PDB file of C-alpha atoms in Angstrom:
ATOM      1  CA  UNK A   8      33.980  -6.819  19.405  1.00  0.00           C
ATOM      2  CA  UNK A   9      32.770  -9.509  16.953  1.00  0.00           C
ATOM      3  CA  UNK A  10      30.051  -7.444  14.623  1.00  0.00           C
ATOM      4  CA  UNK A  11      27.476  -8.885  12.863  1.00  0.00           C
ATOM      5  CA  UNK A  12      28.211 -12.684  11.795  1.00  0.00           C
ATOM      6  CA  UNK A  13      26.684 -14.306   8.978  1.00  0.00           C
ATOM      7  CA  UNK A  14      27.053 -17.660   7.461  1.00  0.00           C
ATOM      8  CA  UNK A  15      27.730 -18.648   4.744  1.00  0.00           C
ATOM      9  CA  UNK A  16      29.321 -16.080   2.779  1.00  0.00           C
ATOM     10  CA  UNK A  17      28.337 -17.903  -0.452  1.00  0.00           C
ATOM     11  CA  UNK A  18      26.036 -20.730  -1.416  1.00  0.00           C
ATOM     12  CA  UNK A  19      25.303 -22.426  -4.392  1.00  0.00           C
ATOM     13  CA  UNK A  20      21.860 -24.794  -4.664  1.00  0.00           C
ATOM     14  CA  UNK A  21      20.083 -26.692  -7.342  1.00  0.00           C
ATOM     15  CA  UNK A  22      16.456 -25.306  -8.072  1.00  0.00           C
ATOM     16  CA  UNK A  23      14.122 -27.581  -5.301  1.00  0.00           C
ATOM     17  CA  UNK A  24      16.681 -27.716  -2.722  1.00  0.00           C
ATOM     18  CA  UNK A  25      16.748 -25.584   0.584  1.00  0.00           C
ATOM     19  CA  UNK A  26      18.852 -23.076   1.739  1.00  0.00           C
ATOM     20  CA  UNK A  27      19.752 -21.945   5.271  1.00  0.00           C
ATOM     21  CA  UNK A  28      21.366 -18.739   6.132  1.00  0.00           C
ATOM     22  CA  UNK A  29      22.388 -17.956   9.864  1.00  0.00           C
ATOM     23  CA  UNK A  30      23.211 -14.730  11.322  1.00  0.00           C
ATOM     24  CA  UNK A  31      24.544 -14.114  14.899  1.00  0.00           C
ATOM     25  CA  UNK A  32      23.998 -10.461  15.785  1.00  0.00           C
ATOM     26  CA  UNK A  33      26.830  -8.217  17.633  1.00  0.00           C
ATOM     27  CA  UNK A  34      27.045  -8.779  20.967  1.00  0.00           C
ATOM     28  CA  UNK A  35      24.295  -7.572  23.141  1.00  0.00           C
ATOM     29  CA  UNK A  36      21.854  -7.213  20.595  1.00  0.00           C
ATOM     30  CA  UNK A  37      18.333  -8.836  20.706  1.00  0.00           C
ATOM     31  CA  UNK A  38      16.844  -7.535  17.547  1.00  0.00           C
ATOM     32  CA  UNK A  39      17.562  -8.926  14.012  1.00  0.00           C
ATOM     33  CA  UNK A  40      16.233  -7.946  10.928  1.00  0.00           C
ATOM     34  CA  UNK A  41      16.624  -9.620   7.287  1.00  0.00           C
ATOM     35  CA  UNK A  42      16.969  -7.835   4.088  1.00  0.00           C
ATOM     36  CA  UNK A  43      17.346  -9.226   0.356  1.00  0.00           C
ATOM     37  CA  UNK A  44      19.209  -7.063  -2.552  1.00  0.00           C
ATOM     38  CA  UNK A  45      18.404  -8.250  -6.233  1.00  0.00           C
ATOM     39  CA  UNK A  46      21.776  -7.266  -8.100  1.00  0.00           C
ATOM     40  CA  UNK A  47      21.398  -3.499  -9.208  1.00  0.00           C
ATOM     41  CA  UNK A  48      18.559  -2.823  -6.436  1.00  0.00           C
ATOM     42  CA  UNK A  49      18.312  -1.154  -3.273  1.00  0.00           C
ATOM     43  CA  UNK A  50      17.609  -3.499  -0.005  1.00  0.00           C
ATOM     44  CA  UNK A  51      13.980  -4.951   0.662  1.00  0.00           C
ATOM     45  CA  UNK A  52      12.895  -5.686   4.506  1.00  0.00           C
ATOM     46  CA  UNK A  53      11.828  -9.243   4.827  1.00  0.00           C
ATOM     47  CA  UNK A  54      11.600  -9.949   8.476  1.00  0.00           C
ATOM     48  CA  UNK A  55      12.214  -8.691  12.292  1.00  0.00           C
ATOM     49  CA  UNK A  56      12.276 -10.785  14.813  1.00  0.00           C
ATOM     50  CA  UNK A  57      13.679 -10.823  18.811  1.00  0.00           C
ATOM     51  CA  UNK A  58      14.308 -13.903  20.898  1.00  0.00           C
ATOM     52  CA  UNK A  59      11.910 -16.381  19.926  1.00  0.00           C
ATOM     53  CA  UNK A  60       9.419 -13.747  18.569  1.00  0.00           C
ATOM     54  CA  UNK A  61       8.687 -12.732  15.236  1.00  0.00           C
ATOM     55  CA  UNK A  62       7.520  -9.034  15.090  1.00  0.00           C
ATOM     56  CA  UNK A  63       7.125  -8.158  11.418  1.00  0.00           C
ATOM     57  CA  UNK A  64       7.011 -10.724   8.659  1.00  0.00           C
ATOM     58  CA  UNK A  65       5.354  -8.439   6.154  1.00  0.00           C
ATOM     59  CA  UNK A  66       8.275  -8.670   3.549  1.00  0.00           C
ATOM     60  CA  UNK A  67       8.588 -12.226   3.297  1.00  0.00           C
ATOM     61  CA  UNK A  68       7.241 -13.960   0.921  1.00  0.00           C
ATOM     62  CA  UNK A  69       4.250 -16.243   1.914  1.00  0.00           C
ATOM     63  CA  UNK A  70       5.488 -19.439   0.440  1.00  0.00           C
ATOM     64  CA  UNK A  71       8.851 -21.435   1.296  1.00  0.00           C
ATOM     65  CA  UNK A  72      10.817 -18.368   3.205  1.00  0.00           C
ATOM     66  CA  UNK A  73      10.385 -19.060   7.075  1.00  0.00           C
ATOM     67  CA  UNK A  74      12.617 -17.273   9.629  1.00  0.00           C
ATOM     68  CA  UNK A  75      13.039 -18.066  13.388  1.00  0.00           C
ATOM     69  CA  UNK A  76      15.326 -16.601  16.446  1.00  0.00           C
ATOM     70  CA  UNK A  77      15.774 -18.911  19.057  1.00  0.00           C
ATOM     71  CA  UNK A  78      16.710 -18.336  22.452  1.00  0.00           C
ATOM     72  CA  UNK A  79      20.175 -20.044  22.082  1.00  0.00           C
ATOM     73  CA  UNK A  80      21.757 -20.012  18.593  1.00  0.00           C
ATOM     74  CA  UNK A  81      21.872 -17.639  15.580  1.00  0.00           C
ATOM     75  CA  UNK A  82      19.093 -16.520  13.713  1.00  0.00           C
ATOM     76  CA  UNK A  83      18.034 -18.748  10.796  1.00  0.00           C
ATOM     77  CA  UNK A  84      16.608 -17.817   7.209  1.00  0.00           C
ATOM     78  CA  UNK A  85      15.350 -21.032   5.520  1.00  0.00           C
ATOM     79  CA  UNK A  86      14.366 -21.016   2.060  1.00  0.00           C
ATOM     80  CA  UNK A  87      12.471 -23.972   0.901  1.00  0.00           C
ATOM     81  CA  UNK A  88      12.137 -25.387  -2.554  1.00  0.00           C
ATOM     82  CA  UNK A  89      14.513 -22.629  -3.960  1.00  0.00           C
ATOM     83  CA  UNK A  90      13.986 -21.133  -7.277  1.00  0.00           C
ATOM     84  CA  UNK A  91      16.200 -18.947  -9.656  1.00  0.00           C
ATOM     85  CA  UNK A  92      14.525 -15.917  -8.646  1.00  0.00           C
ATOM     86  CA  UNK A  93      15.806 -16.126  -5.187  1.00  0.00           C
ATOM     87  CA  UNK A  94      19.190 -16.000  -6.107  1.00  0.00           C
ATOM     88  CA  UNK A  95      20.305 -12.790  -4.128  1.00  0.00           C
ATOM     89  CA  UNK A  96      22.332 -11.313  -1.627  1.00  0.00           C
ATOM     90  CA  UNK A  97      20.718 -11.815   1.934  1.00  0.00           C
ATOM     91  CA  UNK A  98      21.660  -9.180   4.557  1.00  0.00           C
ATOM     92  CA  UNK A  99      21.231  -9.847   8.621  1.00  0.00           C
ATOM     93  CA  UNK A 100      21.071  -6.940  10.615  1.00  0.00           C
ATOM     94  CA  UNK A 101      20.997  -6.057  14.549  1.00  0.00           C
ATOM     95  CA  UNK A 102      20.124  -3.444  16.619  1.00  0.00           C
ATOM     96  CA  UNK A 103      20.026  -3.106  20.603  1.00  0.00           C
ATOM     97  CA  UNK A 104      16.651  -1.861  20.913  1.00  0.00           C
ATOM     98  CA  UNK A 105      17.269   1.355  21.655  1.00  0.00           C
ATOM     99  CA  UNK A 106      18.799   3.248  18.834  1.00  0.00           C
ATOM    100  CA  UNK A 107      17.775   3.344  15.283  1.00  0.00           C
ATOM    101  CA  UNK A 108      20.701   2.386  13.432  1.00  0.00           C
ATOM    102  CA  UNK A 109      21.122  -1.091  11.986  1.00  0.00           C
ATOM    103  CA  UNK A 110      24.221  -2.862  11.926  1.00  0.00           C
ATOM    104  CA  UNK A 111      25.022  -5.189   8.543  1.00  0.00           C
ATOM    105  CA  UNK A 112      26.785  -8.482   8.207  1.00  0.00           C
ATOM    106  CA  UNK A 113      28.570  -8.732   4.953  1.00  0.00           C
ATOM    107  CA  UNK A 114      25.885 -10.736   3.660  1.00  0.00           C
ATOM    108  CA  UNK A 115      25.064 -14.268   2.531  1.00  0.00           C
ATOM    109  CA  UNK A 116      25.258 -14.574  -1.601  1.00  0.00           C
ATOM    110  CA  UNK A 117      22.667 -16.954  -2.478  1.00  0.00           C
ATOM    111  CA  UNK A 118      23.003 -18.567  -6.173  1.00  0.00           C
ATOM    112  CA  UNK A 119      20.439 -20.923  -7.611  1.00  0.00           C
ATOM    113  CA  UNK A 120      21.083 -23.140 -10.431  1.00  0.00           C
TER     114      UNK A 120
ATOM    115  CA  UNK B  20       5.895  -0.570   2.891  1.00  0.00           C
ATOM    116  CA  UNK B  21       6.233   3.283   2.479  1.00  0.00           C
ATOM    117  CA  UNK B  22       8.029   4.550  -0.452  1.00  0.00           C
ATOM    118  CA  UNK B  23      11.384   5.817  -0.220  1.00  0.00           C
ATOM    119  CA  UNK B  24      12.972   7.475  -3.540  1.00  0.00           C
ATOM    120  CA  UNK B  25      16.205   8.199  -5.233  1.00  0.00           C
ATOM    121  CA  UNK B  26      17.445   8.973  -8.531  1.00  0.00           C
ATOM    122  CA  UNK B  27      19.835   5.677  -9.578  1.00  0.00           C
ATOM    123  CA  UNK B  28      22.594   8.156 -11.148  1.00  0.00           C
ATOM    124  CA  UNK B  29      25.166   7.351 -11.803  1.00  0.00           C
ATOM    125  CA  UNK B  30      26.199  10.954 -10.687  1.00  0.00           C
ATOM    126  CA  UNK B  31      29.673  11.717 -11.661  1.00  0.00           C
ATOM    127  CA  UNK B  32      31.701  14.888  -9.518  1.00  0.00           C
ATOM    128  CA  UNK B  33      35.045  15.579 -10.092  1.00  0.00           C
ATOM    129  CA  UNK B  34      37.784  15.055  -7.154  1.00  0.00           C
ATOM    130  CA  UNK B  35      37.419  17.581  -4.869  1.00  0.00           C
ATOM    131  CA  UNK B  36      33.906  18.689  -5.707  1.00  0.00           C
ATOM    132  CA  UNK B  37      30.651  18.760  -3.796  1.00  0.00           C
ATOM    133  CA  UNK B  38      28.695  15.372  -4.156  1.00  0.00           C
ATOM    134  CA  UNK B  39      25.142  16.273  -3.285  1.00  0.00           C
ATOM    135  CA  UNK B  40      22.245  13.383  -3.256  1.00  0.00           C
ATOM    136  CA  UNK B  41      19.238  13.529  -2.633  1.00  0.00           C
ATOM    137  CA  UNK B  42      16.093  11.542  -1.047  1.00  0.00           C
ATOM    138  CA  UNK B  43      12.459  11.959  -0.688  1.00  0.00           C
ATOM    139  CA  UNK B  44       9.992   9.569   1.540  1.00  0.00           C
ATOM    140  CA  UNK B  45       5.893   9.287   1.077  1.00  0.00           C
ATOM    141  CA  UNK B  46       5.457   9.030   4.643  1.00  0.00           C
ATOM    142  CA  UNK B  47       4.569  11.965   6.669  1.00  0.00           C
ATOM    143  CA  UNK B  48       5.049   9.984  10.257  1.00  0.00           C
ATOM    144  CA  UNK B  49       9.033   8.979   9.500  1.00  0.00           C
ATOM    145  CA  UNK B  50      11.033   9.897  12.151  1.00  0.00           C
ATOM    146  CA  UNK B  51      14.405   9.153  11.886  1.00  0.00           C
ATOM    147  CA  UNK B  52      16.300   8.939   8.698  1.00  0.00           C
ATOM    148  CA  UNK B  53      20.007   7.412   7.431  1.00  0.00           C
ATOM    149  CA  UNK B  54      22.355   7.323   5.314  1.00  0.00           C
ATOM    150  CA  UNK B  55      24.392   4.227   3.987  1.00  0.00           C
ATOM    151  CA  UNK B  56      27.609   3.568   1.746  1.00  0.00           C
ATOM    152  CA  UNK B  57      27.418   0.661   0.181  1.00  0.00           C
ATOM    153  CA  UNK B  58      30.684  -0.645  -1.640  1.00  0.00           C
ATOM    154  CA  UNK B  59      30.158  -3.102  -4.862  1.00  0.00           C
ATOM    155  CA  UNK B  60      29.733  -6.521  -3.296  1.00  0.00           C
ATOM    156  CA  UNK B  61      30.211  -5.712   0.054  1.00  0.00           C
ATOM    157  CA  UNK B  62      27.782  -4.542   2.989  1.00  0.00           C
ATOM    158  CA  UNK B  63      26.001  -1.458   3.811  1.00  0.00           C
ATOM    159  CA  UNK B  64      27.808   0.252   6.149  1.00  0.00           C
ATOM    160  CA  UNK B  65      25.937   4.038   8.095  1.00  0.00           C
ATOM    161  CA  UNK B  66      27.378   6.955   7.738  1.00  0.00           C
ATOM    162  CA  UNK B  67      24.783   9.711   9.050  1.00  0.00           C
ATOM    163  CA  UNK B  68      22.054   9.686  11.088  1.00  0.00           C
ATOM    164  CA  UNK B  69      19.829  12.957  11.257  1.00  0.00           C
ATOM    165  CA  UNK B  70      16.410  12.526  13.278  1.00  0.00           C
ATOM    166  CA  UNK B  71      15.395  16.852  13.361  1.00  0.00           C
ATOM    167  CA  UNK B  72      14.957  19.411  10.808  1.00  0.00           C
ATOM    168  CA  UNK B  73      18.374  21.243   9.533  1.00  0.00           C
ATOM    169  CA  UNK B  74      21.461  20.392   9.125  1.00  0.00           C
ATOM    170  CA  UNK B  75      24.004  17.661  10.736  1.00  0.00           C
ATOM    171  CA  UNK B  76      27.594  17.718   9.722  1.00  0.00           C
ATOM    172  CA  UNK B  77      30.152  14.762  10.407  1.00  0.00           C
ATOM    173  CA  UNK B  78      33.617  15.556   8.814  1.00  0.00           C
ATOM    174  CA  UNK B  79      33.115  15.829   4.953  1.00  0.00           C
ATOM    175  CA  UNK B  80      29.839  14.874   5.311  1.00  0.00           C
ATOM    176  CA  UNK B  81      26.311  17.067   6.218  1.00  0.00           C
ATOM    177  CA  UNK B  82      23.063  15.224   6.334  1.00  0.00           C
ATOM    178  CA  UNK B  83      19.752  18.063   5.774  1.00  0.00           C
ATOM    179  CA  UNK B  84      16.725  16.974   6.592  1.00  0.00           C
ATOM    180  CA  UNK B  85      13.254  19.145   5.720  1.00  0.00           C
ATOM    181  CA  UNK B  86      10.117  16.891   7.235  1.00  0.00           C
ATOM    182  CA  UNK B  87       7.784  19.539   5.408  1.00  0.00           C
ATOM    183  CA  UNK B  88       9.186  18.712   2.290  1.00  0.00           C
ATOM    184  CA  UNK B  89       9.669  15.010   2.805  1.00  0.00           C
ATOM    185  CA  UNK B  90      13.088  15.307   2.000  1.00  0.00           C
ATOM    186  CA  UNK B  91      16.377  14.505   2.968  1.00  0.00           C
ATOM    187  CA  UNK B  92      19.593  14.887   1.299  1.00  0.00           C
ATOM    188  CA  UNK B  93      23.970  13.865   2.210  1.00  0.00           C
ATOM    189  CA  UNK B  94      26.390  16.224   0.768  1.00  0.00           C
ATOM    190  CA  UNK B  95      29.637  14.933   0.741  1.00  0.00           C
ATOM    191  CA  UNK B  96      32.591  18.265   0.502  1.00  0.00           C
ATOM    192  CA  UNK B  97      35.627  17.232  -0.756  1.00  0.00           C
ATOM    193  CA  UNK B  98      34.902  14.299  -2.482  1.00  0.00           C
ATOM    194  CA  UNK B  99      37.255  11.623  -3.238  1.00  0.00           C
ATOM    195  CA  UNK B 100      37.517   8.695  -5.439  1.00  0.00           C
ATOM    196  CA  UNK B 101      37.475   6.315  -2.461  1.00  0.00           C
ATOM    197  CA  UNK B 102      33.700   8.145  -2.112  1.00  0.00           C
ATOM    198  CA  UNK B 103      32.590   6.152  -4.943  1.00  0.00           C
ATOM    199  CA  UNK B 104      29.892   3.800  -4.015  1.00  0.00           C
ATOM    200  CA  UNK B 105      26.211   3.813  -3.986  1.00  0.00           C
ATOM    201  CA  UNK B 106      24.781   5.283  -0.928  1.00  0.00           C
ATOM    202  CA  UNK B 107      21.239   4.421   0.545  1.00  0.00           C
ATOM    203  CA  UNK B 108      18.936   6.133   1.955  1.00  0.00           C
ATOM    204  CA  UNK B 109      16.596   4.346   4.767  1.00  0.00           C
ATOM    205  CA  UNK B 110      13.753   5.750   6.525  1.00  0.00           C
ATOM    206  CA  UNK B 111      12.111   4.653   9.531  1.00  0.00           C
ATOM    207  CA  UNK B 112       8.354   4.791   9.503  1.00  0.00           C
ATOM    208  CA  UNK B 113       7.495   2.452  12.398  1.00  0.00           C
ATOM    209  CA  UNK B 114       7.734   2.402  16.617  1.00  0.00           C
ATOM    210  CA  UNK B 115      10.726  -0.119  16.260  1.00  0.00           C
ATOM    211  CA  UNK B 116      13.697   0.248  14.116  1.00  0.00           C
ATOM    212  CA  UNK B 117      12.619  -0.922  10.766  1.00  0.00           C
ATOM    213  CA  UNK B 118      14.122   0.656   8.055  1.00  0.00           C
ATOM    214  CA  UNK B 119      12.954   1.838   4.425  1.00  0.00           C
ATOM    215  CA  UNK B 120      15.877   1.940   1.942  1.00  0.00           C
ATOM    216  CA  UNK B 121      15.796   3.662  -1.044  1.00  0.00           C
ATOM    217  CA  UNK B 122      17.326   2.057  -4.425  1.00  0.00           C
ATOM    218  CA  UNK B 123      20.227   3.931  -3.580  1.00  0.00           C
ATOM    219  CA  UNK B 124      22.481   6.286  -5.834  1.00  0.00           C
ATOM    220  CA  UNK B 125      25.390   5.496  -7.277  1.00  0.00           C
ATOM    221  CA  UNK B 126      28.762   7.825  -6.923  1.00  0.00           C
ATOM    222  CA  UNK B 127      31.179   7.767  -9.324  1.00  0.00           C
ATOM    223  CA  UNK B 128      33.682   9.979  -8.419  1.00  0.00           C
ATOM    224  CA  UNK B 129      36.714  10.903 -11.225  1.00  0.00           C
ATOM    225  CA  UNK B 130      40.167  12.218 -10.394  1.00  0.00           C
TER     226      UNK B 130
END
């Protein structure tokens, strides 16, 4: 069983361009929630969505971050405009729905020059 | 977002000690809590779940949880050099699986 996919591993963008990270969940899993880790920090919720919903966007920040689900294809983080401070890690995480444990993808390593 | 806090360490045990870390959250409606190794650069990955009051033992490792207190702590028996990580704490505060992470605390354990 494939476990939490996320793509790409490691990107590298210019200040002012976008970024897009995708995350497919483990199979069978509907729920999908995004995390951020500043080097040396713990991990910071950004956003939970299911199938074409978003449920709770109340860590994202409300300029250039958007985040969507559709009902075919892998969940997408875009990051508009990037700036140095977003350079991060970005997690992906999925759950079934009916336990509480989240499972992690290894993470996309976001680095802006 | 509710707080969730632990001390950064680094907290350095011996091989073949008792690792004990510790967690405490500011919200009195959490209901389930976890724990989570996290290896430098790589993912978080769960290693105890504990959702009542007490203790919950998995192999080396016994999650105690005390909702009066707020607090929640992992001891790890045994500990080994591979144990060296930085292991999260997350709460969940909400009616869907959200989770709170602490900063997390960092193991260093020394042969």
């Amino acid at each position: 069983n494939a476990g939490v996919m996320q793509n790409p591993r490691h990107l590298v963008r210019r200040r002012g361009q976008e970024a897009r990270l995708r995350c497919s969940p483990m199979k069978g899993h509907s729920h999908v929630y995004w995390y951020r880790q500043l080097p040396e920090e713990g991990l910071k919720f950004m956003v939970y969505l299911q199938k074409e919903n978003i449920i709770d966007e109340s860590g994202m920040p409300k300029e250039r971050f958007s985040a969507e689900f559709p009902k075919e294809g892998p969940s997408i983080l875009r990051i508009q405009q990037v700036v140095r401070g977003d350079s991060a890690a970005y997690f992906c995480a999925s759950n079934p729905g009916d336990t509480g444990e989240l499972f992690f993808g290894e993470g996309s390593r976001l680095t802006v020059l | 977002q509710k707080e969730v806090e632990q001390n950064s360490g680094p907290l350095s045990v011996p091989e073949g000690a008792i690792a004990s870390l510790n967690c405490t959250y500011s919200d009195r409606g959490s209901q389930s809590f976890f724990w989570y190794r996290q290896y430098s650069g790589k993912s978080p990955e769960l290693i105890m779940f504990i959702y009542s009051n007490g203790d919950k033992e998995d192999g080396r490792f016994t999650a105690q949880l005390n909702k009066a207190s707020q607090y929640v702590s992992l001891l790890i028996r045994d500990s080994q050099p591979s144990d060296s990580a930085t292991y999260l704490c997350a709460v969940n505060t909400g009616g869907y699986n959200k989770l709170i992470f602490g900063a997390g605390t960092r193991l260093a354990v020394h042969p």
